[in-house]
mmCIF file of C-alpha atoms in Angstrom:
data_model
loop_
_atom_site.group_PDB
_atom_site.id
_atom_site.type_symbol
_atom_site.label_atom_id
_atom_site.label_comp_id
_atom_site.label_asym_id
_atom_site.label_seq_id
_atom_site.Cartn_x
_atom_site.Cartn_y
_atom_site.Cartn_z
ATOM 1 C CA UNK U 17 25.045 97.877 237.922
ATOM 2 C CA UNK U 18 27.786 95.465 236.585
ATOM 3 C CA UNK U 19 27.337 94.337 232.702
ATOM 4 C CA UNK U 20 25.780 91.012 232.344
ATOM 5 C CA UNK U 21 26.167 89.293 228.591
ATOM 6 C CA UNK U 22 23.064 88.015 227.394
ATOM 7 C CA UNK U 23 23.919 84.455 225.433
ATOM 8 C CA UNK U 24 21.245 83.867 222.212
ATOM 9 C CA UNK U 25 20.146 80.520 221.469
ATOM 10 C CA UNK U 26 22.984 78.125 220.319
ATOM 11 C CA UNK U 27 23.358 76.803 216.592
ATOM 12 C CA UNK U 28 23.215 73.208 216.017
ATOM 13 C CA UNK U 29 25.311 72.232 213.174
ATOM 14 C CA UNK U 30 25.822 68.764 211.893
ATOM 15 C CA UNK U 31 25.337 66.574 208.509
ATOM 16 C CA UNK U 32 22.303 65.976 209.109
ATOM 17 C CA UNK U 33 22.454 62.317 210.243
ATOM 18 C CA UNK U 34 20.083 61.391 212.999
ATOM 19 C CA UNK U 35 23.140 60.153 215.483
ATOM 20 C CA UNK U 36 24.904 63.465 215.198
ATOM 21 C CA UNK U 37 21.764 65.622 215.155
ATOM 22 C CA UNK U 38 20.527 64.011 218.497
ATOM 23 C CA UNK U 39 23.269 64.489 220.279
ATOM 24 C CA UNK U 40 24.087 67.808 219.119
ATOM 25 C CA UNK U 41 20.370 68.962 220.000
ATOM 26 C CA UNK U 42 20.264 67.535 223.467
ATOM 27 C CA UNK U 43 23.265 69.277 224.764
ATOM 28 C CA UNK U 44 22.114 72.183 223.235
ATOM 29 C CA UNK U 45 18.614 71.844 224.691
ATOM 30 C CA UNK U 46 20.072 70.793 228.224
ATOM 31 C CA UNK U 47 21.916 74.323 228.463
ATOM 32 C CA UNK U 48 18.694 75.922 228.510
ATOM 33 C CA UNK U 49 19.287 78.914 226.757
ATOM 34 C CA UNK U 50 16.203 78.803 224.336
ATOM 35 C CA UNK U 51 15.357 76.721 221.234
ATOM 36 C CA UNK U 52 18.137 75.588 219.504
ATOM 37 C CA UNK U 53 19.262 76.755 215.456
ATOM 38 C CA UNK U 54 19.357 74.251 213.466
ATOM 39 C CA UNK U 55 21.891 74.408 210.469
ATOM 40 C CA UNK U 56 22.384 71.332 208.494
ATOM 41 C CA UNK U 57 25.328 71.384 206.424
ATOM 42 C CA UNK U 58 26.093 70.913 202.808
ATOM 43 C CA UNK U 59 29.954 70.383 201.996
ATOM 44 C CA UNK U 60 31.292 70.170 198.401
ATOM 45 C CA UNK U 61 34.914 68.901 197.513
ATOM 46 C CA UNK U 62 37.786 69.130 198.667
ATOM 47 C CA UNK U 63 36.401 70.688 202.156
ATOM 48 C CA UNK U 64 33.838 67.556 202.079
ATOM 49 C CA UNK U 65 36.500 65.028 202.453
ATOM 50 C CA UNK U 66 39.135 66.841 204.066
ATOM 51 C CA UNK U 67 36.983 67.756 207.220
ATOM 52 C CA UNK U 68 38.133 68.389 210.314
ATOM 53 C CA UNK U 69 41.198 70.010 208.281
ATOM 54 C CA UNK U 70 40.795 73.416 207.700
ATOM 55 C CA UNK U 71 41.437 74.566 203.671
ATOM 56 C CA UNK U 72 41.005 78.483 202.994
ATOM 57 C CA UNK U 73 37.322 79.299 201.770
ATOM 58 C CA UNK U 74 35.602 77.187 204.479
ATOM 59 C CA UNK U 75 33.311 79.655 205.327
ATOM 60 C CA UNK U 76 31.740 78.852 201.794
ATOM 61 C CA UNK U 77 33.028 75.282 201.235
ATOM 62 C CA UNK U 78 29.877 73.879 203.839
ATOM 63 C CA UNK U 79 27.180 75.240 201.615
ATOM 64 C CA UNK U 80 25.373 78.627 200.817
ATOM 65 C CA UNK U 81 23.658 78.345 204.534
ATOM 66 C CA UNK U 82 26.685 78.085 206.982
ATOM 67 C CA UNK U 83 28.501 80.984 204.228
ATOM 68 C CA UNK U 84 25.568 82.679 205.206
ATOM 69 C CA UNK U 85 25.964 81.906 209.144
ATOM 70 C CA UNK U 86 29.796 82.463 209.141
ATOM 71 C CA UNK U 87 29.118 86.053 208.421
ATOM 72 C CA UNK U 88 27.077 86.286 211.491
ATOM 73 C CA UNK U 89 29.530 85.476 213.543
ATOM 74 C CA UNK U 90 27.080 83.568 216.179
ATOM 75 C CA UNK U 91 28.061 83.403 219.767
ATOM 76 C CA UNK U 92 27.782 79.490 220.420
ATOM 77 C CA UNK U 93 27.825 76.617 218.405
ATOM 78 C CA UNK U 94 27.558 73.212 219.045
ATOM 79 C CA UNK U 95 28.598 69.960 216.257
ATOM 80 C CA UNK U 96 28.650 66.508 216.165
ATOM 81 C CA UNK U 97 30.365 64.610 213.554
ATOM 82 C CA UNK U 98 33.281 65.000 211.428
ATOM 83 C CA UNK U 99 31.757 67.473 208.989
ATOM 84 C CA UNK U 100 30.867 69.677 211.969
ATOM 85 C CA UNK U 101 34.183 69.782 213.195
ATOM 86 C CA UNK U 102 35.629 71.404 210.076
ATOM 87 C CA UNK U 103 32.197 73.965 209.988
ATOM 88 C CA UNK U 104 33.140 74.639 214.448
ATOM 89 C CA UNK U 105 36.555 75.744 212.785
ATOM 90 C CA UNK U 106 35.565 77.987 210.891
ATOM 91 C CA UNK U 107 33.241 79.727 212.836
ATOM 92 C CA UNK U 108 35.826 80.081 216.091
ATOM 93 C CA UNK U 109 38.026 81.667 213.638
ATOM 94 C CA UNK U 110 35.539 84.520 213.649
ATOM 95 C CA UNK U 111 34.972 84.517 217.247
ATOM 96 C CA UNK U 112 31.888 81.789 218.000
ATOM 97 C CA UNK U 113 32.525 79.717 221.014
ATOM 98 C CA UNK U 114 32.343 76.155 219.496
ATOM 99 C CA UNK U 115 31.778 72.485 221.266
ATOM 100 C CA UNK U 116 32.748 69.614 219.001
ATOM 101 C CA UNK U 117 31.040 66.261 219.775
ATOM 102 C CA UNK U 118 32.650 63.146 219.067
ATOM 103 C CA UNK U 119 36.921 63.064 218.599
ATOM 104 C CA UNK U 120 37.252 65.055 215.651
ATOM 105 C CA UNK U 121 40.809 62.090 214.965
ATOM 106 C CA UNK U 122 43.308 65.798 215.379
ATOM 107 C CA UNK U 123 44.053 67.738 218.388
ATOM 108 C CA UNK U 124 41.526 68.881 220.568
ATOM 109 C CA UNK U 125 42.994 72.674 220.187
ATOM 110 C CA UNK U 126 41.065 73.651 217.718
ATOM 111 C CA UNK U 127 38.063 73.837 219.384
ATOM 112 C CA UNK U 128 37.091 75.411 222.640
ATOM 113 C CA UNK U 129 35.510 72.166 223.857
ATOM 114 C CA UNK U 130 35.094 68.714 222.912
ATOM 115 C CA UNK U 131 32.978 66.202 224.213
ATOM 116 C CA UNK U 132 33.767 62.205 223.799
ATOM 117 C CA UNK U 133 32.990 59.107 225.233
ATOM 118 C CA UNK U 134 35.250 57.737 227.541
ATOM 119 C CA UNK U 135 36.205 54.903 225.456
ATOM 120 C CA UNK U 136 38.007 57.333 223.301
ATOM 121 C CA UNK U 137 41.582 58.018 223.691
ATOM 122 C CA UNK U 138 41.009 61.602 223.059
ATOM 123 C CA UNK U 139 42.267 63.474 226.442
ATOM 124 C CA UNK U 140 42.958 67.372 227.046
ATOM 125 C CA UNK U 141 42.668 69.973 229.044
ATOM 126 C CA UNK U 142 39.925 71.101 226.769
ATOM 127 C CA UNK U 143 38.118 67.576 226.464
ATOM 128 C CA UNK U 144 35.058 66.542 228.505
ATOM 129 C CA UNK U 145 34.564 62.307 228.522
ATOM 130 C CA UNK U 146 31.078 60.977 229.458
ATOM 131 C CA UNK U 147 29.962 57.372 229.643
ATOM 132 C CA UNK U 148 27.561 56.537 226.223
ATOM 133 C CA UNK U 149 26.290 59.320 224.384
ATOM 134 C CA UNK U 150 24.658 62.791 224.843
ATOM 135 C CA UNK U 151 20.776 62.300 224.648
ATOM 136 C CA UNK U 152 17.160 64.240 225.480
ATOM 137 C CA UNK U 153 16.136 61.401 228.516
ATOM 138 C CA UNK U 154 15.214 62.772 231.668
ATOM 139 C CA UNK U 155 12.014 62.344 234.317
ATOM 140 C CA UNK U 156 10.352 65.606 232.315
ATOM 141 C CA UNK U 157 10.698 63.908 228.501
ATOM 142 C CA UNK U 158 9.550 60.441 230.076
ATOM 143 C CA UNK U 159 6.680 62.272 231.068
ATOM 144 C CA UNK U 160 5.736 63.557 227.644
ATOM 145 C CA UNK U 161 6.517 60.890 225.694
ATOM 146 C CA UNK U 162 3.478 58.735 228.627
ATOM 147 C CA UNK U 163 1.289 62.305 228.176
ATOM 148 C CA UNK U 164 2.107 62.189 224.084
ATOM 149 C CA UNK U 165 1.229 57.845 223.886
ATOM 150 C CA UNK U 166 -1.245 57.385 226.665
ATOM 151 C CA UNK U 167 -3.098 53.923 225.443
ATOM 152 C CA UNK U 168 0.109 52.652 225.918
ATOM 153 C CA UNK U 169 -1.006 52.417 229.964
ATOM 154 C CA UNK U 170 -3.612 50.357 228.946
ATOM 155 C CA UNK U 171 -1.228 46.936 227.750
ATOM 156 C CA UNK U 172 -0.606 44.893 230.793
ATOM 157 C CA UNK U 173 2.279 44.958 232.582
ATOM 158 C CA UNK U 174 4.931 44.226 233.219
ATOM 159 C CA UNK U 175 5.573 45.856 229.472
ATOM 160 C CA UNK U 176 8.753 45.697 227.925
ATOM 161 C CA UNK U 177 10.346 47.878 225.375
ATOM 162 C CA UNK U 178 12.563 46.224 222.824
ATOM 163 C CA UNK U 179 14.895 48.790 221.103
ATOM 164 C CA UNK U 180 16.128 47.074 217.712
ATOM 165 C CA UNK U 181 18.839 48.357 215.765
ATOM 166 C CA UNK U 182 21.468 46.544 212.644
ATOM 167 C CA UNK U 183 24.897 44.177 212.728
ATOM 168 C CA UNK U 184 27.575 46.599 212.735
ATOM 169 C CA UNK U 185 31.447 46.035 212.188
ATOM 170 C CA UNK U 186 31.513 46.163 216.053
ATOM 171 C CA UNK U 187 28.350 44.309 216.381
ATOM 172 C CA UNK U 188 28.151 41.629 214.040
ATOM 173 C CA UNK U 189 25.074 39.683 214.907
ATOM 174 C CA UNK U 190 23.105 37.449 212.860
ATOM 175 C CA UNK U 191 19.901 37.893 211.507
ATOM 176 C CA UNK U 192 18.519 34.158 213.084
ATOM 177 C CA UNK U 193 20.287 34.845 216.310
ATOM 178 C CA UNK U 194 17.677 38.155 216.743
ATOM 179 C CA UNK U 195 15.066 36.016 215.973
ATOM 180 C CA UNK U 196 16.008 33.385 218.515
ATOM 181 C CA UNK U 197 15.601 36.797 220.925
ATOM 182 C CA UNK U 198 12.195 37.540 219.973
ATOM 183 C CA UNK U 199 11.208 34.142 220.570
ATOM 184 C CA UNK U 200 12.372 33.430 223.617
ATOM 185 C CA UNK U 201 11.016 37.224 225.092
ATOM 186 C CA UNK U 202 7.651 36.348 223.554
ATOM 187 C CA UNK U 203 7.874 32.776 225.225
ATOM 188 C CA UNK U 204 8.687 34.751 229.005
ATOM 189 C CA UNK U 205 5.997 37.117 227.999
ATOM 190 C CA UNK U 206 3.143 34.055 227.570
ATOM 191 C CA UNK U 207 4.345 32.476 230.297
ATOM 192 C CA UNK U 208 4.232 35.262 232.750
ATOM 193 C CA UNK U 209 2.141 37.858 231.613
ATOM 194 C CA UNK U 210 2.940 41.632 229.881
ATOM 195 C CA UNK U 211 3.470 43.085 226.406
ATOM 196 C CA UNK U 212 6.052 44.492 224.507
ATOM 197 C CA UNK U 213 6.185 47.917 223.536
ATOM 198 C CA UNK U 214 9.153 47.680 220.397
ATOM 199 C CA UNK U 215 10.570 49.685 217.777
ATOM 200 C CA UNK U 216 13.080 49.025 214.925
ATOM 201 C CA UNK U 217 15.643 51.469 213.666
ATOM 202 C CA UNK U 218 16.974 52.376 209.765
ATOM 203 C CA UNK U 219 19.254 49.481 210.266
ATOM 204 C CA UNK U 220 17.374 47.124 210.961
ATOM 205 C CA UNK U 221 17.275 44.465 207.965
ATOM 206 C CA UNK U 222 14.019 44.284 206.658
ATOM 207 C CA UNK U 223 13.354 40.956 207.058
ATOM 208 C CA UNK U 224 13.654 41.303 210.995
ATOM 209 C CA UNK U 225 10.146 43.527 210.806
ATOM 210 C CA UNK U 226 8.437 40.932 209.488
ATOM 211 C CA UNK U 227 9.933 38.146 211.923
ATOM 212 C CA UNK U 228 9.395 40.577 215.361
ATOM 213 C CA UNK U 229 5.796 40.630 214.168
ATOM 214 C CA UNK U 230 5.057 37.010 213.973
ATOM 215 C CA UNK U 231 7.335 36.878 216.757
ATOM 216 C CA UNK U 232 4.493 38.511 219.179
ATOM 217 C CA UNK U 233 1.283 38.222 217.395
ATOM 218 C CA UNK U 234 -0.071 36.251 219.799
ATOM 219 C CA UNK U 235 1.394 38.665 222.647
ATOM 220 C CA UNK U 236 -0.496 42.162 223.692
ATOM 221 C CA UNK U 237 1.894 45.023 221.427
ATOM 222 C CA UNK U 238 2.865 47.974 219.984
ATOM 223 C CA UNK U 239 5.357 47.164 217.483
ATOM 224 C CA UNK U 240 6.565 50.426 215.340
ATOM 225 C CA UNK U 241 8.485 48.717 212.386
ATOM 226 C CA UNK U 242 8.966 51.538 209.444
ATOM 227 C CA UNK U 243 7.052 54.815 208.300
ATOM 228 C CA UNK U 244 3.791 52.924 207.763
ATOM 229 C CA UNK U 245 3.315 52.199 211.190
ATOM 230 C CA UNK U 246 3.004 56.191 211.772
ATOM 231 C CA UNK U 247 4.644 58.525 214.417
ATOM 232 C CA UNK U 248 7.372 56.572 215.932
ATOM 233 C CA UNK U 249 6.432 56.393 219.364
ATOM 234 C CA UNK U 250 9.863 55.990 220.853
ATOM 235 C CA UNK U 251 9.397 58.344 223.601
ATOM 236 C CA UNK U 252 6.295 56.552 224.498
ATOM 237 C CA UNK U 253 7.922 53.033 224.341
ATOM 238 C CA UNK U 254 10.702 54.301 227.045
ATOM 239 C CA UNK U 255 7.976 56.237 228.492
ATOM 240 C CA UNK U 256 5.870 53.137 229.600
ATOM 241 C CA UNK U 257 8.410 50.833 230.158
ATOM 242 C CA UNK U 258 8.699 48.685 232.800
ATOM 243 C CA UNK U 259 11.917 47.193 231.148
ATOM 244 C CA UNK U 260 14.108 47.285 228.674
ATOM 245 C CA UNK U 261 15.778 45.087 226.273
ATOM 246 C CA UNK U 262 18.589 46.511 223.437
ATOM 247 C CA UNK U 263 20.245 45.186 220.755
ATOM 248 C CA UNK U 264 23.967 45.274 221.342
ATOM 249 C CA UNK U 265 25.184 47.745 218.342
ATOM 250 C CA UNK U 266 24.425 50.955 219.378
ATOM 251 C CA UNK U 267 25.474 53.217 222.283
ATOM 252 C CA UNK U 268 22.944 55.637 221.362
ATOM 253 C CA UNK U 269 19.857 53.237 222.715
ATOM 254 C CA UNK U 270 21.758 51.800 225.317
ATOM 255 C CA UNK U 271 22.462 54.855 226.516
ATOM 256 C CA UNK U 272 18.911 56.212 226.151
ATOM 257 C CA UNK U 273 17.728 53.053 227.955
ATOM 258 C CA UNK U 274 20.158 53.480 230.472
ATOM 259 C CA UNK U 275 19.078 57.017 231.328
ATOM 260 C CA UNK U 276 15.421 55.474 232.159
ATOM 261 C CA UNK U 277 15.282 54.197 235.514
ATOM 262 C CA UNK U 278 14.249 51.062 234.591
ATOM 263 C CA UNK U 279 15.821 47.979 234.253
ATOM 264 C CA UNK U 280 17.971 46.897 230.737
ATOM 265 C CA UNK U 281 19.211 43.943 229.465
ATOM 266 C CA UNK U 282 21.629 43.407 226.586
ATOM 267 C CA UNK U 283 20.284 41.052 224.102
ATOM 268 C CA UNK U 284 23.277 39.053 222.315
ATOM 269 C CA UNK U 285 25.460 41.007 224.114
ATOM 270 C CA UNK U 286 28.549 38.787 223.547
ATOM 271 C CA UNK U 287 28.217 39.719 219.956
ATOM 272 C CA UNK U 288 29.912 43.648 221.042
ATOM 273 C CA UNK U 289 33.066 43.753 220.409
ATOM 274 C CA UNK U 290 35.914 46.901 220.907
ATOM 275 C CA UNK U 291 34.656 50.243 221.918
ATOM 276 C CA UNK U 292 30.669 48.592 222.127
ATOM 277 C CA UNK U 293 32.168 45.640 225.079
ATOM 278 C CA UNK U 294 33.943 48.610 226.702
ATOM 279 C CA UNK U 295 30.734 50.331 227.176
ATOM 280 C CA UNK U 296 28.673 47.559 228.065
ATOM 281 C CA UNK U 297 31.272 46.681 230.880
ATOM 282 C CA UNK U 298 31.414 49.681 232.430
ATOM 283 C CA UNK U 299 27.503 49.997 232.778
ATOM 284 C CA UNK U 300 28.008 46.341 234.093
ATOM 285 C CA UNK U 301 30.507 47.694 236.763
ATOM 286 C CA UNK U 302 28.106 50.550 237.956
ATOM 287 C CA UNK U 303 25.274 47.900 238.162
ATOM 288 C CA UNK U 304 22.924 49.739 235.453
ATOM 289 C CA UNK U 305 22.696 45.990 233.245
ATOM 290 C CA UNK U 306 21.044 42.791 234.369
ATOM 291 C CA UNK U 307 23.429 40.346 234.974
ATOM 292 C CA UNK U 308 21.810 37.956 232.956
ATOM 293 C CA UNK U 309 19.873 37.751 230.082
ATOM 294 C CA UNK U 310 16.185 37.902 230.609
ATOM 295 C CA UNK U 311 16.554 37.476 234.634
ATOM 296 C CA UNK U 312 14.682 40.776 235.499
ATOM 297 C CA UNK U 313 15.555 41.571 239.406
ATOM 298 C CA UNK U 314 16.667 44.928 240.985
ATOM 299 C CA UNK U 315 18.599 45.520 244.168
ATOM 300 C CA UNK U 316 16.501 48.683 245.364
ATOM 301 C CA UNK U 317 16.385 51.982 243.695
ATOM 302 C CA UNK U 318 17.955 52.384 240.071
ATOM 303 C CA UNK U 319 20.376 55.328 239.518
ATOM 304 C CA UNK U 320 19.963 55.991 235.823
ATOM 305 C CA UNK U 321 22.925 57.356 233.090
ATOM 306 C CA UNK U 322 22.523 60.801 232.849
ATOM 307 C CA UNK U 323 25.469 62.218 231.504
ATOM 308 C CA UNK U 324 23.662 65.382 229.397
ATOM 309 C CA UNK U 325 23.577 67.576 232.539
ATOM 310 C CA UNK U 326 26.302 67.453 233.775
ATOM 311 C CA UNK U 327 27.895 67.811 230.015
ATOM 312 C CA UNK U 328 26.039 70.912 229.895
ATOM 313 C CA UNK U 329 26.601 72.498 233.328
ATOM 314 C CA UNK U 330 30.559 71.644 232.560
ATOM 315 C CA UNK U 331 29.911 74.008 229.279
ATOM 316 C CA UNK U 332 28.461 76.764 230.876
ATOM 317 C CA UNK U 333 30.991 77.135 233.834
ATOM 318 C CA UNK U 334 33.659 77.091 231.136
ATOM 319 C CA UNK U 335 32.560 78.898 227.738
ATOM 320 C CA UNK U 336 28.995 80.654 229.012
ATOM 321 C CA UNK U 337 29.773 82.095 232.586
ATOM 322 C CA UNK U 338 27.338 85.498 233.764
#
């Protein structure tokens, strides 16, 4: 009987940010190999600002925990972020098949695989591009997050989910401008019927909560604003959804929108500039954005963004075959 290798549960292994840890846990989720390992790491100078670059004593220069890891010599690994990319060295230098997420700014050879968007220049035999960002949305975790938030079915439809995040160098909006969005959503909301299902992010300037509030208080809501509102019910918010409306700064929620297979609009969307316009076009060429803004039509069935599997199933056939 021929020798089959079994493959343990990948390692996760990032800074820590929320981004990075995201993306890093839904392509290790999506290869189905059992829960992921976390690791979360902890660099100290020089190996803290010199990352990607590999200095001698990295197995102990990303904290006591990855020293710790390092020794085990773990079969798979998967990073996202610049830290990670130095930590991914280190560990292939023992042996670990490693996938880097995000263009670790050196050459792709130091890692087995590395996964970018395809607005990066980054290119290689050894480089997988996707359009927007690896994330957890598929038919099975829109169905949780409905199970997980079920009162949600209860607010009239059509409901729309507003996904707020913060001006960014690439994104520069203005804090009136947003509020000139919630108005006139709450005004097509009165006029025509629905709620809003809507959640803010850590960017998000303060002052925004408190305007998307008085925005809709008039309007049937669920409005998740900071830690006091309880559980963030993101999942349930996509969940619900008949559309979707994003703030133009992040490719992480447009993506994450995109992979619903409802309908999303860009709101200020003229406001993304560089890598963010690139995105948004493309979506606009494969017909996954309204054309205009607040002008909710489709042209029959909507093919969502979902770039995770077929990320993961290029992983396996290349670093995890039986």
């Amino acid at each position: 009987m021929p020798y089959v290798k079994r493959w343990s549960p990948p390692w996760t292994i990032t800074d820590g940010r929320a981004g990075n840890v995201r993306q890093a846990v839904a392509l290790a989720s999506a290869l189905k190999r059992g829960a992921h390992q976390p690791l979360v790491l902890t660099p100290r100078a020089p190996w803290r600002w010199l990352a990607p670059r590999w200095l001698p004593g990295a197995a102990r220069g990303f904290g006591e925990a990855f020293q710790q890891l390092a020794a085990e010599h773990p079969q798979l690994a998967i990073g996202c972020g610049r830290q990670a990319a130095g930590a991914l060295r280190e560990l292939r230098r023992g042996g670990t098949k490693v996938v880097q997420i995000l263009d670790p700014r050196i050459s792709a050879r130091h890692w087995d695989l590395v996964v970018v968007p395809e607005h990066d220049r980054l290119r290689g035999s050894n480089v997988l591009t996707l359009l927007g960002s690896l994330n957890p949305v598929n038919d099975d975790w829109l169905a949780c997050g409905r199970a997980a938030f079920a009162a949600f079915g209860a607010l009239p439809g059509p409901r729309t989910a507003l996904l707020v995040g913060g001006p960014t160098p690439h994104a520069p909006w203005h804090e009136p401008h947003m509020v000139q969005v919630f108005q006139q959503l709450a005004a097509q909301l009165r006029a025509e019927g629905g709620s809003l299902l809507a959640t803010t992010s850590r960017r998000t300037p303060p002052a925004l909560v408190g305007a998307l509030r008085s925005a809709f208080a008039d309007v049937p809501h669920v409005i998740w604003g900071d830690g006091g509102d309880g559980v963030n019910p993101y999942a349930g918010l996509l969940g619900w959804a008949n559309r979707v409306v994003v703030s133009p700064d992040s490719v992480n929620l447009l993506s994450e929108a995109c992979a619903t297979r409802m309908p999303v609009a860009v709101a200020l969307a003229d406001q993304a500039q560089a890598r963010l316009a690139q995105f948004q076009q493309a979506l606009r060429e494969r017909g996954r954005l309204q054309a205009r803004w607040l002008d909710w039509h489709t042209d029959g069935r909507i093919e969502p963004l979902r770039e995770t599997t077929r990320i993961a199933a290029e992983v396996q056939a290349r670093l995890l075959p039986v």
